[in-house]
Amino acid sequence: MAHLRVENFRVFGPAAQGDGERDDALSLSFTAGTNVLVGENDSGKTAIVDAIRLCLQSAASDYYRVSQDDFHLGKHGRAETFTIGCAFTDLSTEEQAVFLELLTHDRDGTAWLCVTFKAQRMDPLRNRVSVTTRTGPDGNVDGLEVRDVGWCG
């Protein structure tokens, strides 16, 4: 994974909407090899790992269901949506073949796989949440079994 972008998920808030606004979203780049998350308690380390698991739809042996507590609670109340984007680069030829129709290519021909997970609160009283997973640089390509828009890159 080359990059992770998280907006309105747990401790990570919204992206800046205009000049002078604070950007509380998480934008994290990874290097090749081992990456280590270090931080104080309640700083968001587990939220980062859970965001990656949600975006990749991998919960190991655990079943994970998005809950109201996953939506960021800020000074204006609980967020209505949250978005998680994962971008993968340096894909092997075999990996590119597996994800061929889902890849994005930049100007120099480098292949990227961008996956966007979006959750939207539908009925907070019944804990109903709509979730979608899409691919593409703007999260606008169906292909991973679900639907809607998002962010990547």
Coordinates of C-alpha atoms in Angstrom, one line a residue:
M1 CA 0.0 0.0 0.0
A2 CA 1.4 3.4 -1.0
H3 CA -1.2 5.8 0.5
L4 CA -4.1 5.9 2.9
R5 CA -6.7 8.7 3.2
V6 CA -9.3 8.7 5.9
E7 CA -12.1 11.3 6.4
N8 CA -14.7 11.4 9.3
F9 CA -13.7 8.0 10.6
R10 CA -13.5 7.8 14.4
V11 CA -10.8 10.2 15.6
F12 CA -10.1 11.5 12.1
G13 CA -12.3 14.4 11.1
P14 CA -13.3 16.2 7.9
A15 CA -11.0 17.5 5.2
A16 CA -10.6 21.2 4.9
Q17 CA -13.4 22.7 2.7
G18 CA -11.8 26.1 2.1
D19 CA -8.8 28.3 2.7
G20 CA -7.9 28.8 6.4
E21 CA -10.0 25.7 7.4
R22 CA -8.3 23.0 9.5
D23 CA -7.8 19.7 7.8
D24 CA -8.6 16.9 10.3
A25 CA -8.5 14.1 7.8
L26 CA -5.7 11.6 7.8
S27 CA -3.4 11.4 4.8
L28 CA -0.6 8.9 5.3
S29 CA 2.0 7.7 2.9
F30 CA 3.8 4.3 3.3
T31 CA 7.3 3.3 2.3
A32 CA 8.3 0.0 0.8
G33 CA 9.0 -2.6 3.5
T34 CA 7.9 -2.4 7.1
N35 CA 6.0 0.6 8.4
V36 CA 5.5 1.1 12.1
L37 CA 2.6 3.0 13.8
V38 CA 3.7 4.7 17.1
G39 CA 1.6 6.9 19.2
E40 CA -0.1 7.5 22.6
N41 CA -3.2 5.7 23.6
D42 CA -6.3 7.0 21.8
S43 CA -4.2 8.7 19.1
G44 CA -5.7 6.6 16.2
K45 CA -3.4 3.7 15.7
T46 CA -6.2 1.1 15.9
A47 CA -8.4 3.3 13.7
I48 CA -5.8 3.3 11.0
V49 CA -5.6 -0.5 11.0
D50 CA -9.4 -0.9 11.1
A51 CA -9.7 1.6 8.3
I52 CA -7.4 -0.5 6.1
R53 CA -9.3 -3.7 7.0
L54 CA -12.6 -2.0 6.1
C55 CA -11.4 -0.7 2.8
L56 CA -9.9 -4.1 1.8
Q57 CA -12.9 -5.9 3.2
S58 CA -10.7 -8.2 5.2
A59 CA -11.6 -8.8 8.8
A60 CA -9.6 -11.9 9.3
S61 CA -11.7 -14.2 11.5
D62 CA -13.6 -11.4 13.0
Y63 CA -16.9 -10.1 11.7
Y64 CA -16.8 -6.3 11.7
R65 CA -19.9 -4.2 11.2
V66 CA -19.8 -0.4 10.8
S67 CA -21.5 1.3 13.7
Q68 CA -22.5 4.8 14.6
D69 CA -19.4 5.1 16.7
D70 CA -17.2 4.8 13.6
F71 CA -18.6 8.1 12.3
H72 CA -16.5 11.1 13.6
L73 CA -18.0 13.1 16.4
G74 CA -17.0 16.7 16.1
K75 CA -18.2 20.0 17.4
H76 CA -21.1 20.1 15.0
G77 CA -22.3 16.5 15.8
R78 CA -21.7 13.1 14.3
A79 CA -20.6 13.0 10.6
E80 CA -23.1 11.6 8.2
T81 CA -20.5 9.8 6.0
F82 CA -16.9 8.6 6.3
T83 CA -14.5 7.7 3.5
I84 CA -11.4 5.5 3.4
G85 CA -9.2 5.4 0.4
C86 CA -6.3 3.0 -0.1
A87 CA -3.8 3.4 -3.0
F88 CA -1.5 0.6 -4.1
T89 CA 1.5 1.0 -6.4
D90 CA 4.6 -1.0 -7.4
L91 CA 2.3 -3.9 -8.4
S92 CA 3.9 -7.0 -9.9
T93 CA 2.9 -8.1 -13.4
E94 CA 0.9 -10.9 -11.8
E95 CA -1.0 -8.4 -9.5
Q96 CA -1.6 -6.1 -12.5
A97 CA -3.1 -9.0 -14.4
V98 CA -5.4 -9.9 -11.5
F99 CA -6.7 -6.3 -11.2
L100 CA -6.4 -5.3 -14.8
E101 CA -9.8 -3.8 -15.3
L102 CA -9.6 -2.0 -12.0
L103 CA -6.2 -0.3 -12.5
T104 CA -5.5 3.4 -13.0
H105 CA -2.5 4.5 -15.0
D106 CA -0.7 7.8 -14.4
R107 CA 1.0 9.8 -17.2
D108 CA 4.2 7.8 -17.1
G109 CA 2.3 4.5 -17.4
T110 CA 2.6 3.5 -13.7
A111 CA -0.3 1.3 -12.7
W112 CA -2.2 2.1 -9.4
L113 CA -5.0 0.2 -7.7
C114 CA -7.2 2.7 -5.8
V115 CA -9.9 1.3 -3.5
T116 CA -12.5 3.6 -1.8
F117 CA -14.8 2.5 1.0
K118 CA -17.6 4.9 1.9
A119 CA -20.2 4.5 4.7
Q120 CA -23.3 6.7 5.1
R121 CA -25.7 6.8 8.0
M122 CA -29.1 5.9 6.8
D123 CA -31.1 5.5 10.1
P124 CA -29.2 6.3 13.2
L125 CA -32.0 5.0 15.5
R126 CA -31.9 1.5 14.0
N127 CA -28.1 1.7 13.4
R128 CA -28.6 1.3 9.6
V129 CA -25.6 2.2 7.5
S130 CA -25.1 1.9 3.8
V131 CA -21.6 0.9 2.7
T132 CA -20.0 0.9 -0.7
T133 CA -16.6 -0.1 -2.1
R134 CA -15.4 1.1 -5.5
T135 CA -12.2 1.5 -7.4
G136 CA -10.7 4.3 -9.6
P137 CA -8.8 7.5 -8.7
D138 CA -12.1 9.2 -7.7
G139 CA -13.8 6.0 -6.4
N140 CA -16.1 6.1 -9.5
V141 CA -15.6 2.6 -10.9
D142 CA -17.7 -0.4 -9.9
G143 CA -15.8 -3.6 -9.6
L144 CA -15.5 -4.7 -6.0
E145 CA -19.1 -5.8 -5.5
V146 CA -20.6 -2.6 -4.3
R147 CA -21.3 1.1 -5.3
D148 CA -21.0 4.9 -4.6
V149 CA -18.2 7.5 -4.7
G150 CA -15.0 8.2 -2.8
W151 CA -11.4 9.3 -2.8
C152 CA -8.0 7.8 -3.7
G153 CA -4.7 9.1 -4.7

